[in-house]
Coordinates of C-alpha atoms and ligand atoms in Angstrom, one line a residue:
X465 CA -14.8 -248.1 -24.4
X466 CA -11.2 -247.2 -25.2
X467 CA -10.2 -243.8 -26.4
X468 CA -7.8 -243.2 -29.3
X469 CA -5.8 -240.1 -30.2
X470 CA -3.3 -239.5 -33.0
X471 CA -1.5 -236.5 -34.3
X472 CA 0.7 -235.5 -37.2
X473 CA 1.9 -232.0 -37.9
X474 CA 4.2 -229.2 -36.8
X475 CA 3.6 -229.5 -33.1
X476 CA 5.3 -231.9 -30.6
X477 CA 3.0 -234.9 -30.8
X478 CA 3.4 -236.2 -27.3
X479 CA 1.8 -233.3 -25.3
X480 CA -1.1 -233.2 -27.8
X481 CA -1.6 -236.9 -27.4
X482 CA -1.3 -237.0 -23.6
X483 CA -3.7 -234.1 -23.2
X484 CA -6.1 -235.8 -25.6
X485 CA -5.9 -239.1 -23.7
X486 CA -6.7 -237.3 -20.5
X487 CA -9.8 -235.9 -22.2
X488 CA -10.8 -239.4 -23.3
X489 CA -10.0 -241.1 -20.1
X490 CA -13.8 -241.3 -19.4
X491 CA -13.8 -244.0 -22.1
X492 CA -11.6 -246.3 -20.2
X493 CA -8.7 -246.1 -17.8
X494 CA -7.3 -249.6 -17.4
X495 CA -4.0 -248.7 -19.2
X496 CA -2.5 -246.1 -21.5
X497 CA 0.1 -245.9 -24.1
X498 CA 1.7 -244.0 -27.0
X499 CA 3.8 -244.7 -30.0
X500 CA 6.2 -242.1 -31.4
X501 CA 8.4 -242.1 -34.5
X502 CA 11.7 -240.2 -34.6
X503 CA 15.4 -240.8 -35.2
X504 CA 15.3 -243.4 -32.4
X505 CA 12.8 -245.4 -34.5
X506 CA 9.2 -246.3 -33.9
X507 CA 8.8 -246.7 -30.1
X508 CA 5.9 -247.8 -28.1
X509 CA 5.5 -246.8 -24.4
X510 CA 2.6 -248.3 -22.4
X511 CA 1.6 -248.8 -18.8
X512 CA -1.2 -250.3 -16.8
X513 CA -3.3 -247.7 -15.1
X514 CA -4.2 -244.1 -15.9
X515 CA -2.6 -241.7 -18.3
X516 CA -0.8 -240.0 -15.3
X517 CA 1.0 -243.3 -14.7
X518 CA 2.1 -243.4 -18.3
X519 CA 3.4 -239.9 -17.9
X520 CA 5.5 -240.9 -14.9
X521 CA 6.8 -243.9 -16.7
X522 CA 8.1 -241.9 -19.7
X523 CA 9.1 -238.8 -17.8
X524 CA 12.9 -239.1 -18.1
X525 CA 13.0 -240.8 -21.5
X526 CA 15.1 -238.7 -23.9
X527 CA 13.5 -240.0 -27.1
X528 CA 10.1 -238.4 -27.0
X529 CA 10.4 -235.7 -29.5
X530 CA 8.3 -236.4 -32.5
X531 CA 5.8 -234.8 -34.9
X532 CA 3.7 -237.9 -35.3
X533 CA 2.2 -240.3 -32.8
X534 CA -0.7 -242.4 -31.7
X535 CA -2.1 -242.9 -28.2
X536 CA -4.7 -245.1 -26.5
X537 CA -6.5 -245.3 -23.2
X538 CA -8.0 -248.7 -22.6
X539 CA -11.2 -250.3 -21.2
X540 CA -10.3 -254.0 -21.1
X541 CA -12.2 -256.4 -23.2
X542 CA -9.8 -259.2 -24.2
X543 CA -7.1 -259.7 -21.6
X544 CA -6.7 -258.3 -18.2
X545 CA -5.5 -254.7 -17.6
X546 CA -1.7 -255.0 -17.7
X547 CA 1.2 -253.5 -19.5
X548 CA 1.3 -256.2 -22.2
X549 CA -2.3 -255.8 -23.1
X550 CA -2.1 -252.0 -23.3
X551 CA -2.1 -250.3 -26.7
X552 CA -0.4 -249.4 -29.0
X553 CA 0.5 -252.8 -30.3
X554 CA 3.5 -253.5 -32.6
X555 CA 3.3 -255.8 -35.5
X556 CA 5.7 -258.8 -35.4
X557 CA 8.4 -256.9 -37.4
X558 CA 7.9 -253.8 -35.2
X559 CA 7.6 -251.8 -38.4
X560 CA 4.0 -250.9 -37.7
X561 CA 2.2 -249.8 -34.5
X562 CA -1.6 -249.6 -34.1
X563 CA -4.3 -248.4 -31.7
X564 CA -7.7 -250.0 -31.7
X565 CA -11.1 -249.2 -30.2
X566 CA -13.6 -252.0 -30.7
X567 CA -13.8 -255.8 -30.7
X568 CA -12.7 -258.2 -33.3
X569 CA -15.1 -261.1 -33.3
X570 CA -13.2 -263.5 -35.5
X571 CA -9.8 -262.9 -33.8
X572 CA -9.5 -266.5 -32.6
X573 CA -9.6 -267.9 -36.1
X574 CA -7.2 -265.3 -37.3
X575 CA -4.9 -265.9 -34.4
X576 CA -4.8 -269.7 -35.0
X577 CA -3.9 -269.1 -38.6
X578 CA -1.2 -266.7 -37.7
X579 CA 0.3 -269.0 -35.0
X580 CA 0.4 -271.8 -37.6
X581 CA 2.4 -269.4 -39.8
X582 CA 4.9 -268.9 -37.0
X583 CA 3.6 -265.7 -35.4
X584 CA 4.0 -265.3 -31.7
X585 CA 1.9 -263.0 -29.5
X586 CA 2.9 -260.8 -26.6
X587 CA -0.6 -260.0 -25.3
X588 CA -4.1 -261.5 -25.0
X589 CA -5.7 -258.9 -27.1
X590 CA -7.7 -259.1 -30.3
X591 CA -5.9 -255.9 -31.4
X592 CA -2.5 -257.5 -31.6
X593 CA -4.0 -260.2 -33.8
X594 CA -5.5 -257.5 -36.0
X595 CA -2.2 -255.6 -36.6
X596 CA -0.4 -258.9 -37.3
X597 CA -3.1 -259.9 -39.7
X598 CA -2.5 -256.7 -41.6
X599 CA 1.2 -257.2 -41.5
X600 CA 0.8 -260.8 -42.9
X601 CA -1.2 -259.4 -45.8
X602 CA 1.3 -256.7 -46.3
X603 CA 4.1 -259.2 -46.6
X604 CA 2.3 -261.8 -48.7
X605 CA 0.9 -259.3 -51.2
X606 CA 4.0 -257.1 -51.5
X607 CA 1.6 -254.1 -51.3
X608 CA 1.5 -250.8 -49.5
X609 CA 0.3 -250.6 -45.9
X610 CA -2.8 -248.8 -47.0
X611 CA -3.7 -251.6 -49.4
X612 CA -2.9 -254.2 -46.7
X613 CA -5.3 -252.4 -44.3
X614 CA -8.0 -252.3 -47.0
X615 CA -7.7 -256.0 -47.8
X616 CA -7.6 -256.9 -44.1
X617 CA -10.8 -255.0 -43.4
X618 CA -12.7 -257.2 -45.8
X619 CA -11.9 -260.2 -43.6
X620 CA -12.3 -258.5 -40.2
X621 CA -15.6 -259.2 -38.4
X622 CA -16.4 -256.8 -35.5
X623 CA -16.1 -253.2 -34.6
X624 CA -13.1 -251.0 -34.9
X625 CA -11.6 -247.6 -35.0
X626 CA -7.9 -247.9 -35.8
X627 CA -5.0 -245.7 -36.5
X628 CA -1.7 -247.1 -37.7
X629 CA 1.9 -245.8 -38.0
X630 CA 4.6 -247.1 -40.3
X631 CA 8.2 -246.9 -39.4
X632 CA 9.1 -246.2 -43.1
X633 CA 6.6 -243.4 -43.5
X634 CA 7.3 -240.6 -40.9
X635 CA 4.5 -238.3 -42.2
X636 CA 1.7 -240.9 -42.6
X637 CA -1.2 -242.0 -40.5
X638 CA -3.7 -244.5 -41.7
X639 CA -7.1 -244.8 -40.0
X640 CA -10.3 -246.7 -40.5
X641 CA -13.6 -247.3 -38.7
X642 CA -16.5 -249.5 -38.5
X643 CA -18.9 -249.3 -35.6
X644 CA -16.5 -247.3 -33.3
X645 CA -16.3 -243.6 -33.7
X646 CA -13.4 -241.6 -35.2
X647 CA -13.2 -237.9 -35.7
X648 CA -10.5 -236.2 -37.7
X649 CA -9.6 -232.6 -36.8
X650 CA -8.3 -230.6 -39.8
X651 CA -5.8 -227.9 -38.8
X652 CA -3.3 -225.9 -40.9
X653 CA -0.9 -228.6 -42.1
X654 CA -1.8 -230.7 -39.1
X655 CA -4.3 -233.4 -38.3
X656 CA -5.8 -234.7 -35.1
X657 CA -7.6 -238.0 -34.9
X658 CA -9.7 -239.0 -31.9
X659 CA -12.6 -241.0 -30.6
X660 CA -14.5 -237.8 -30.1
X661 CA -14.0 -234.1 -30.6
X662 CA -12.8 -233.3 -27.1
X663 CA -9.1 -233.7 -27.8
X664 CA -9.5 -231.7 -30.9
X665 CA -11.5 -228.6 -30.0
X666 CA -8.6 -226.8 -28.5
X667 CA -6.8 -226.8 -31.9
X668 CA -9.4 -226.6 -34.6
X669 CA -13.1 -226.5 -35.1
X670 CA -13.0 -228.1 -38.5
X671 CA -13.7 -231.8 -38.3
X672 CA -14.5 -234.7 -40.5
X673 CA -16.5 -237.7 -39.1
X674 CA -15.2 -240.8 -40.7
X675 CA -18.0 -243.2 -41.8
X676 CA -18.1 -246.9 -41.4
X677 CA -16.1 -248.8 -44.0
X678 CA -14.0 -245.7 -44.8
X679 CA -10.2 -245.5 -44.7
X680 CA -8.4 -242.2 -44.1
X681 CA -4.8 -241.7 -45.2
X682 CA -3.0 -238.6 -44.0
X683 CA 0.2 -238.2 -45.9
X684 CA 2.3 -235.1 -46.5
X685 CA -0.3 -233.0 -44.7
X686 CA -3.1 -234.1 -47.0
X687 CA -6.2 -236.1 -46.1
X688 CA -7.6 -238.6 -48.5
X689 CA -10.6 -240.8 -47.7
X690 CA -11.6 -244.0 -49.6
X691 CA -14.1 -246.7 -48.9
X692 CA -12.8 -250.2 -48.4
X693 CA -13.9 -250.8 -52.0
X694 CA -11.2 -248.3 -52.9
X695 CA -13.6 -245.6 -54.1
X696 CA -12.5 -242.1 -53.1
X697 CA -15.0 -240.0 -51.2
X698 CA -15.0 -236.2 -50.6
X699 CA -14.6 -235.5 -46.9
X700 CA -17.3 -233.2 -45.6
X701 CA -15.9 -230.7 -43.1
X702 CA -18.2 -230.0 -40.2
X703 CA -17.8 -227.0 -37.9
X704 CA -17.5 -228.0 -34.3
X705 CA -20.0 -226.4 -32.0
X706 CA -18.1 -227.0 -28.7
X707 CA -16.4 -224.6 -26.3
X708 CA -13.2 -225.6 -24.5
X709 CA -14.7 -224.6 -21.1
X710 CA -17.4 -227.2 -21.6
X711 CA -14.9 -230.0 -21.3
X712 CA -12.9 -228.6 -18.4
X713 CA -13.8 -228.8 -14.7
X714 CA -14.2 -225.1 -14.3
X715 CA -13.2 -225.0 -10.7
X716 CA -15.3 -228.0 -9.6
X717 CA -13.6 -230.9 -7.9
X718 CA -15.3 -233.4 -10.2
X719 CA -16.9 -233.3 -13.6
X720 CA -20.0 -235.0 -12.0
X721 CA -20.5 -232.2 -9.6
X722 CA -20.0 -229.6 -12.4
X723 CA -22.5 -231.5 -14.6
X724 CA -25.1 -231.8 -11.8
X725 CA -24.9 -228.0 -11.3
X726 CA -25.1 -227.3 -15.0
X727 CA -28.6 -228.6 -15.2
X728 CA -30.6 -225.4 -14.9
X729 CA -28.6 -224.2 -18.0
X730 CA -28.5 -227.5 -19.9
X731 CA -32.3 -228.0 -19.6
X732 CA -32.8 -224.4 -20.7
X733 CA -30.4 -224.9 -23.6
X734 CA -32.4 -228.0 -24.6
X735 CA -35.6 -226.0 -24.8
X736 CA -34.0 -222.8 -26.2
X737 CA -35.5 -221.9 -29.7
X738 CA -37.9 -224.9 -29.4
X739 CA -40.3 -223.9 -26.7
X740 CA -42.0 -220.5 -26.3
X741 CA -45.0 -220.8 -24.0
X742 CA -46.2 -217.2 -24.5
X743 CA -46.4 -217.7 -28.2
X744 CA -47.7 -221.2 -27.7
X745 CA -44.9 -222.4 -29.9
X746 CA -43.2 -225.8 -29.7
X747 CA -40.9 -226.8 -32.6
X748 CA -38.5 -229.7 -32.9
X749 CA -36.8 -229.3 -36.2
X750 CA -35.9 -233.0 -36.4
X751 CA -39.6 -234.0 -36.3
X752 CA -40.7 -231.7 -39.1
X753 CA -40.3 -234.3 -41.9
X754 CA -41.5 -237.1 -39.7
X755 CA -44.5 -235.6 -37.9
X756 CA -46.9 -237.5 -40.0
X757 CA -45.3 -240.8 -39.2
X758 CA -45.1 -239.8 -35.5
X759 CA -48.7 -238.7 -35.3
X760 CA -50.1 -241.8 -37.1
X761 CA -47.8 -244.3 -35.4
X762 CA -49.6 -247.4 -34.0
X763 CA -47.1 -247.7 -31.3
X764 CA -44.0 -246.0 -30.0
X765 CA -41.1 -248.3 -29.1
X766 CA -38.3 -246.7 -27.0
X767 CA -35.0 -248.4 -26.8
X768 CA -31.9 -247.5 -24.8
X769 CA -29.6 -248.6 -22.1
X770 CA -28.8 -247.6 -18.5
X771 CA -29.8 -244.1 -17.5
X772 CA -31.1 -243.4 -21.0
X773 CA -33.4 -246.4 -20.6
X774 CA -34.7 -244.7 -17.4
X775 CA -35.4 -241.5 -19.3
X776 CA -37.3 -243.8 -21.8
X777 CA -39.5 -245.1 -18.9
X778 CA -40.4 -241.5 -17.9
X779 CA -41.3 -240.9 -21.6
X780 CA -43.6 -243.9 -21.5
X781 CA -45.7 -242.2 -18.9
X782 CA -45.5 -238.9 -20.8
X783 CA -46.6 -240.3 -24.2
X784 CA -49.3 -242.4 -22.8
X785 CA -50.8 -239.7 -20.7
X786 CA -50.6 -236.8 -23.2
X787 CA -50.9 -238.6 -26.5
X788 CA -52.8 -241.8 -25.6
X789 CA -50.5 -243.9 -27.8
X790 CA -49.2 -247.3 -26.6
X791 CA -45.5 -247.3 -25.7
X792 CA -43.0 -250.1 -25.1
X793 CA -39.7 -249.4 -23.4
X794 CA -37.0 -251.9 -24.3
X795 CA -33.5 -252.5 -23.1
X796 CA -31.7 -252.4 -26.4
X797 CA -29.6 -255.4 -25.4
X798 CA -32.8 -257.5 -25.0
X799 CA -34.8 -256.1 -27.8
X800 CA -32.3 -257.1 -30.5
X801 CA -32.1 -260.7 -29.4
X802 CA -35.7 -261.6 -28.9
X803 CA -37.1 -261.4 -32.4
X804 CA -39.5 -258.5 -31.5
X805 CA -42.6 -257.8 -33.5
X806 CA -41.9 -254.5 -35.3
X807 CA -43.6 -253.1 -38.4
X808 CA -43.6 -250.0 -40.6
X809 CA -46.2 -248.2 -38.5
X810 CA -44.0 -248.3 -35.4
X811 CA -42.1 -245.2 -34.4
X812 CA -38.9 -246.2 -32.6
X813 CA -37.1 -243.7 -30.4
X814 CA -33.5 -244.5 -29.6
X815 CA -32.1 -242.6 -26.6
X816 CA -28.4 -242.2 -26.0
X817 CA -26.1 -239.7 -24.4
X818 CA -23.0 -240.8 -26.3
X819 CA -24.7 -241.9 -29.4
X820 CA -22.2 -244.8 -29.6
X821 CA -23.8 -247.5 -27.4
X822 CA -23.3 -250.7 -29.3
X823 CA -26.6 -252.4 -28.1
X824 CA -28.6 -249.3 -29.0
X825 CA -27.0 -249.1 -32.4
X826 CA -27.8 -252.8 -33.1
X827 CA -31.4 -252.3 -31.9
X828 CA -31.7 -249.4 -34.4
X829 CA -30.4 -251.5 -37.2
X830 CA -32.9 -254.3 -36.4
X831 CA -35.8 -251.9 -36.3
X832 CA -34.7 -250.3 -39.5
X833 CA -34.6 -253.6 -41.3
X834 CA -38.2 -254.2 -40.2
X835 CA -39.3 -250.9 -41.8
X836 CA -39.9 -248.8 -38.7
X837 CA -39.1 -245.1 -38.5
X838 CA -36.2 -244.5 -36.1
X839 CA -35.8 -241.2 -34.2
X840 CA -32.7 -240.5 -32.2
X841 CA -32.5 -238.5 -29.0
X842 CA -28.7 -238.1 -28.6
X843 CA -26.4 -235.7 -26.9
X844 CA -23.2 -236.1 -28.9
X845 CA -23.4 -234.3 -32.2
X846 CA -22.4 -236.4 -35.2
X847 CA -22.3 -239.6 -33.2
X848 CA -23.0 -243.0 -34.7
X849 CA -26.6 -243.1 -33.5
X850 CA -27.3 -239.6 -34.6
X851 CA -26.2 -240.6 -38.0
X852 CA -27.9 -244.1 -38.1
X853 CA -31.4 -242.8 -37.3
X854 CA -33.8 -241.4 -39.9
X855 CA -34.2 -238.1 -37.9
X856 CA -33.6 -236.9 -34.4
X857 CA -33.4 -234.2 -31.8
X858 CA -30.2 -233.4 -30.0
X859 CA -30.4 -232.8 -26.3
X860 CA -27.9 -230.0 -26.3
X861 CA -26.7 -230.8 -22.7
X862 CA -23.1 -230.1 -23.7
X863 CA -20.3 -232.6 -23.2
X864 CA -20.9 -235.0 -20.3
X865 CA -17.6 -236.3 -19.0
X866 CA -18.4 -237.9 -15.6
X867 CA -19.1 -241.6 -16.3
X868 CA -22.3 -241.3 -14.2
X869 CA -24.9 -239.6 -16.4
X870 CA -26.6 -236.6 -14.8
X871 CA -27.4 -233.7 -17.0
X872 CA -27.9 -236.0 -20.0
X873 CA -30.8 -237.6 -18.2
X874 CA -32.6 -234.4 -17.5
X875 CA -32.0 -233.1 -21.1
X876 CA -33.3 -236.4 -22.5
X877 CA -36.5 -236.1 -20.4
X878 CA -36.8 -232.5 -21.6
X879 CA -36.7 -233.5 -25.3
X880 CA -39.1 -236.4 -24.6
X881 CA -41.5 -234.1 -22.7
X882 CA -41.6 -231.7 -25.7
X883 CA -42.2 -234.6 -28.1
X884 CA -45.0 -235.9 -25.9
X885 CA -46.7 -232.5 -25.7
X886 CA -46.3 -232.0 -29.5
X887 CA -47.8 -235.4 -30.2
X888 CA -50.7 -234.9 -27.7
X889 CA -51.6 -231.6 -29.3
X890 CA -51.4 -232.9 -32.8
X891 CA -53.4 -236.0 -32.1
X892 CA -56.0 -233.9 -30.3
X893 CA -55.6 -235.8 -27.0
X894 CA -54.3 -232.6 -25.3
X895 CA -56.9 -229.8 -25.4
X896 CA -55.4 -226.4 -26.3
X897 CA -55.8 -224.9 -22.8
X898 CA -54.1 -227.9 -21.2
X899 CA -51.4 -227.8 -23.8
X900 CA -50.7 -224.1 -23.1
X901 CA -50.6 -224.7 -19.4
X902 CA -48.1 -227.6 -19.8
X903 CA -45.9 -225.5 -22.0
X904 CA -45.6 -222.9 -19.2
X905 CA -45.0 -225.6 -16.6
X906 CA -42.2 -227.1 -18.7
X907 CA -40.7 -223.7 -19.4
X908 CA -40.6 -223.0 -15.6
X909 CA -38.5 -226.1 -14.9
X910 CA -35.0 -224.6 -15.2
X911 CA -35.7 -222.0 -12.4
X912 CA -37.0 -224.8 -10.2
X913 CA -34.0 -227.0 -10.9
X914 CA -31.8 -224.0 -9.9
X915 CA -33.7 -223.7 -6.6
X916 CA -33.6 -227.5 -5.9
X917 CA -29.8 -227.6 -6.3
X918 CA -29.5 -225.3 -3.4
X919 CA -30.3 -228.2 -1.1
X920 CA -26.8 -229.5 -1.7
X921 CA -25.5 -228.8 1.9
X922 CA -28.5 -230.5 3.5
X923 CA -27.9 -233.5 1.3
X924 CA -24.2 -233.6 2.1
X925 CA -25.2 -233.9 5.8
X926 CA -27.5 -236.7 5.1
X927 CA -24.8 -238.4 3.0
X928 CA -22.4 -238.3 6.0
X929 CA -24.9 -240.3 8.1
X930 CA -25.4 -243.1 5.5
X931 CA -22.1 -243.3 3.8
X932 CA -21.3 -246.6 5.4
X933 CA -24.6 -248.3 4.7
X934 CA -24.2 -251.6 2.8
X935 CA -27.6 -251.4 1.0
X936 CA -30.1 -248.8 0.0
X937 CA -33.6 -249.1 -1.3
X938 CA -35.1 -246.4 -3.6
X939 CA -38.9 -246.3 -3.9
X940 CA -41.2 -244.2 -6.1
X941 CA -44.5 -244.5 -8.0
X942 CA -45.8 -243.3 -11.3
X943 CA -43.4 -240.7 -12.8
X944 CA -41.1 -241.2 -9.8
X945 CA -40.7 -244.9 -10.3
X946 CA -38.0 -244.4 -13.0
X947 CA -36.4 -241.8 -10.8
X948 CA -36.1 -244.4 -8.1
X949 CA -34.3 -246.7 -10.5
X950 CA -32.1 -243.9 -11.6
X951 CA -31.2 -243.0 -8.0
X952 CA -30.3 -246.6 -7.2
X953 CA -28.1 -246.8 -10.4
X954 CA -26.3 -243.6 -9.5
X955 CA -25.5 -244.8 -6.0
X956 CA -24.3 -248.2 -7.0
X957 CA -22.2 -247.1 -10.0
X958 CA -20.1 -244.5 -8.2
X959 CA -20.1 -245.6 -4.5
X960 CA -20.2 -249.4 -4.9
X961 CA -23.0 -249.6 -2.4
X962 CA -25.7 -252.1 -3.3
X963 CA -28.9 -250.3 -4.2
X964 CA -32.3 -251.4 -5.6
X965 CA -34.9 -249.2 -7.1
X966 CA -38.5 -250.4 -7.0
X967 CA -42.0 -249.2 -7.6
X968 CA -43.1 -248.3 -4.0
X969 CA -46.1 -250.6 -4.0
X970 CA -44.0 -253.6 -5.1
X971 CA -42.1 -253.4 -1.8
X972 CA -44.6 -255.6 -0.1
X973 CA -44.0 -258.4 -2.7
X974 CA -40.5 -259.1 -1.5
X975 CA -38.1 -256.2 -0.8
X976 CA -39.9 -255.4 2.5
X977 CA -38.1 -258.5 3.9
X978 CA -34.9 -256.5 3.7
X979 CA -36.0 -253.7 5.9
X980 CA -34.5 -253.3 9.4
X981 CA -33.0 -250.5 11.4
X982 CA -29.9 -250.7 9.2
X983 CA -31.6 -250.1 5.9
X984 CA -31.9 -246.6 4.4
X985 CA -34.9 -246.2 2.2
X986 CA -35.1 -243.3 -0.1
X987 CA -38.7 -242.4 -1.0
X988 CA -39.6 -240.0 -3.8
X989 CA -42.9 -238.9 -2.3
X990 CA -43.9 -235.7 -4.1
X991 CA -47.5 -234.6 -4.1
X992 CA -48.9 -236.3 -7.1
X993 CA -51.7 -238.7 -8.0
X994 CA -50.1 -241.6 -6.0
X995 CA -49.0 -239.5 -3.0
X996 CA -51.4 -241.1 -0.5
X997 CA -50.4 -244.6 -1.5
X998 CA -46.7 -243.7 -1.2
X999 CA -47.4 -242.3 2.3
X1000 CA -48.8 -245.7 3.2
X1001 CA -45.7 -247.4 2.0
X1002 CA -43.6 -245.0 4.1
X1003 CA -45.7 -246.1 7.1
X1004 CA -44.9 -249.7 6.3
X1005 CA -41.2 -249.0 6.3
X1006 CA -41.4 -246.9 9.5
X1007 CA -43.2 -249.8 11.2
X1008 CA -40.2 -252.0 10.5
X1009 CA -37.7 -249.4 11.7
X1010 CA -36.2 -248.6 8.3
X1011 CA -34.4 -245.2 8.0
X1012 CA -36.5 -243.0 5.8
X1013 CA -35.0 -240.3 3.5
X1014 CA -37.9 -238.7 1.7
X1015 CA -37.9 -236.3 -1.3
X1016 CA -41.1 -234.4 -0.9
X1017 CA -42.9 -231.3 -2.3
X1018 CA -42.0 -228.2 -0.4
X1019 CA -44.4 -227.5 2.4
X1020 CA -45.3 -231.1 2.9
X1021 CA -46.2 -231.8 6.6
X1022 CA -47.4 -235.4 6.4
X1023 CA -44.2 -237.1 5.4
X1024 CA -42.2 -234.9 7.7
X1025 CA -43.8 -236.5 10.7
X1026 CA -42.7 -240.0 9.6
X1027 CA -39.4 -239.6 7.9
X1028 CA -35.9 -239.3 9.4
X1029 CA -35.0 -236.8 6.8
X1030 CA -37.1 -234.8 4.4
X1031 CA -35.7 -233.0 1.3
X1032 CA -38.2 -230.4 0.0
X1033 CA -38.1 -229.7 -3.7
X1034 CA -40.2 -227.1 -5.6
X1035 CA -43.7 -228.0 -6.7
X1036 CA -44.1 -228.8 -10.3
X1037 CA -46.6 -230.6 -12.6
X1038 CA -46.3 -234.3 -11.8
X1039 CA -45.2 -235.1 -15.4
X1040 CA -42.2 -232.9 -15.0
X1041 CA -41.3 -233.7 -11.4
X1042 CA -38.6 -236.2 -12.5
X1043 CA -36.6 -233.3 -13.8
X1044 CA -36.4 -232.0 -10.2
X1045 CA -36.8 -235.1 -8.0
X1046 CA -33.7 -236.8 -9.5
X1047 CA -31.4 -233.9 -8.5
X1048 CA -31.2 -234.7 -4.7
X1049 CA -30.5 -238.3 -5.6
X1050 CA -27.7 -237.3 -7.9
X1051 CA -26.3 -235.2 -5.1
X1052 CA -26.7 -237.9 -2.5
X1053 CA -24.8 -240.5 -4.5
X1054 CA -22.1 -237.9 -5.4
X1055 CA -21.5 -237.0 -1.7
X1056 CA -21.6 -240.6 -0.5
X1057 CA -19.1 -241.6 -3.2
X1058 CA -16.7 -238.7 -2.3
X1059 CA -16.9 -239.5 1.4
X1060 CA -16.1 -243.2 0.7
X1061 CA -13.0 -242.1 -1.3
X1062 CA -14.3 -243.4 -4.6
X1063 CA -13.2 -242.1 -8.0
X1064 CA -16.5 -240.4 -8.8
X1065 CA -15.8 -239.5 -12.4
X1066 CA -14.2 -242.8 -13.3
X1067 CA -15.8 -245.5 -11.3
X1068 CA -14.1 -248.9 -11.4
X1069 CA -14.9 -251.3 -14.3
X1070 CA -17.0 -248.7 -16.1
X1071 CA -16.6 -246.6 -19.2
X1072 CA -18.6 -243.7 -20.5
X1073 CA -19.5 -245.1 -23.9
X1074 CA -20.2 -248.7 -24.1
X1075 CA -19.2 -249.6 -27.6
X1076 CA -19.2 -253.4 -27.0
X1077 CA -22.2 -255.7 -26.7
Ligands
LIG1366 O1 -24.5 -243.2 -24.0 P1 -25.7 -243.9 -23.6 O2 -26.7 -243.0 -23.0 O3 -26.2 -244.7 -24.7 O4 -25.2 -244.9 -22.4 C1 -26.1 -245.8 -21.8 C2 -25.6 -246.3 -20.5 O5 -24.3 -246.9 -20.7 C3 -25.3 -245.1 -19.5 O6 -26.5 -244.4 -19.3 C4 -24.8 -245.7 -18.2 O7 -25.8 -246.5 -17.6 C5 -24.4 -244.6 -17.3 N1 -23.1 -244.9 -16.7 C6 -25.3 -244.3 -16.1 O8 -24.9 -243.3 -15.3

């Protein structure tokens, strides 16, 4: 939610900032803006819409040369998407400009106080209140801007990553964070600040992840970090493990398509160095110090949102089947508000691609307070969730830029599958021979994924037939039930077609009323323990003239006779089928969205990382 970029150094700031904003557009694309400081003063340029609209807007402006600047791409929270609500925001004196990612919860109280003092506001945002609150402290305390920021942060309630510029200090940027991410790239006499590392990787691989309640001041090409208690800390410089190609489209029309096609490699990367079936070896470094807690847990609680929650549902089946341990899968947003029973013998797994999802972070904090052990399954290295958990395993899927999650889902399931196998083996619920067999089955998945992706053209033809449908139903059972939910989510979020996912057997308890000759029903009907039952459900839809699109195991003859379309995927152990059966559903939603002219990578109203509650 909102992307921020800032630069100070020897380069022209604007191109660095614009390129960075484009890389961060997945975080929000309601408006974009920059502030630059030069002989013409401290100037803010901002525009409703995408970064390209901002570029058109400033194209012929002669005052854009600067070596310092800040930029913002917005996902609207307070105030509609328009020019006025776009960032950066000036302070009342126009001496300061600020970009902000996050939400200030006490902004109304602060705003009322400021209005009583004579301040006027030009936007509906909490961020404009924030910068004026800082300026008010600056003026009343006769202090430096840095000190005013520090004092203000003691009174601010909510989440923020901010960067400020001061008209009087042409070589200084001041940044702070709490709850929203901020990465500082350290170059040679230059600094890059951004919501994630993607705008930075092109220039330097040395980064500092700012911690909550820290304030960074970059002045005269030097970085100093202090806590809001004014205690200096020593920045730890991390080496970025990210290639530039990983964040570019690489010849694909959309990031989503690229990411769908990357899955054979991303799943293999996820297992690399961890799983070796011939040696019977399965190692997850992050679990090493917590294996005892994991093995002896009374219960596993999985918490996540969206697609990551669907991966958690698959994991419920995996853990219960292989390790015979009770599992609860919780929407993070519900978990945190219903006073859940959690104790120190619970092992909580938090799943998140971005590692920044506000609800998941809050659920982690709650579980921590209750004494549970928290394990993170995250994709983004150094993200807030990765750092808030006791331990964790990265999914190593590489940057996922399309807002619709694809390769992150399969990488999450890969990590969770390895965890379930380890746990089953250690607890003695998986006999050695079965364990060895399952290791080989899992290791064989990337090749099967590669084969399944070749069905793309067939799926594109199916998409052409159903692109104008108004509703879709997705049905599956067992391991394929979460896949049905995921297929429906993919379709609705990028094509805006209403879609529902259901356990196939639940259809007769309500959704069957929706079925007529207009209704496409996607069945995931692979040959597993519930296959016969799903076949009966297909018959029920057929009898009511629904259009049947069935994902089946290759060679299936039974469903072929009933379905309007069959998509044959490679045979795999049923526990690992979701890693394959989800692929045609990702492709189907992708093609339908493209045919409907939708913005596949940046669907309306959405953002990639949801850092607000
Ligand atoms: O970054 P996270 O995995 O924590 O994000 C959770 C959801 O916001 C995310 O999966 C969302 O549902 C995706 N847009 C689905 O494609």
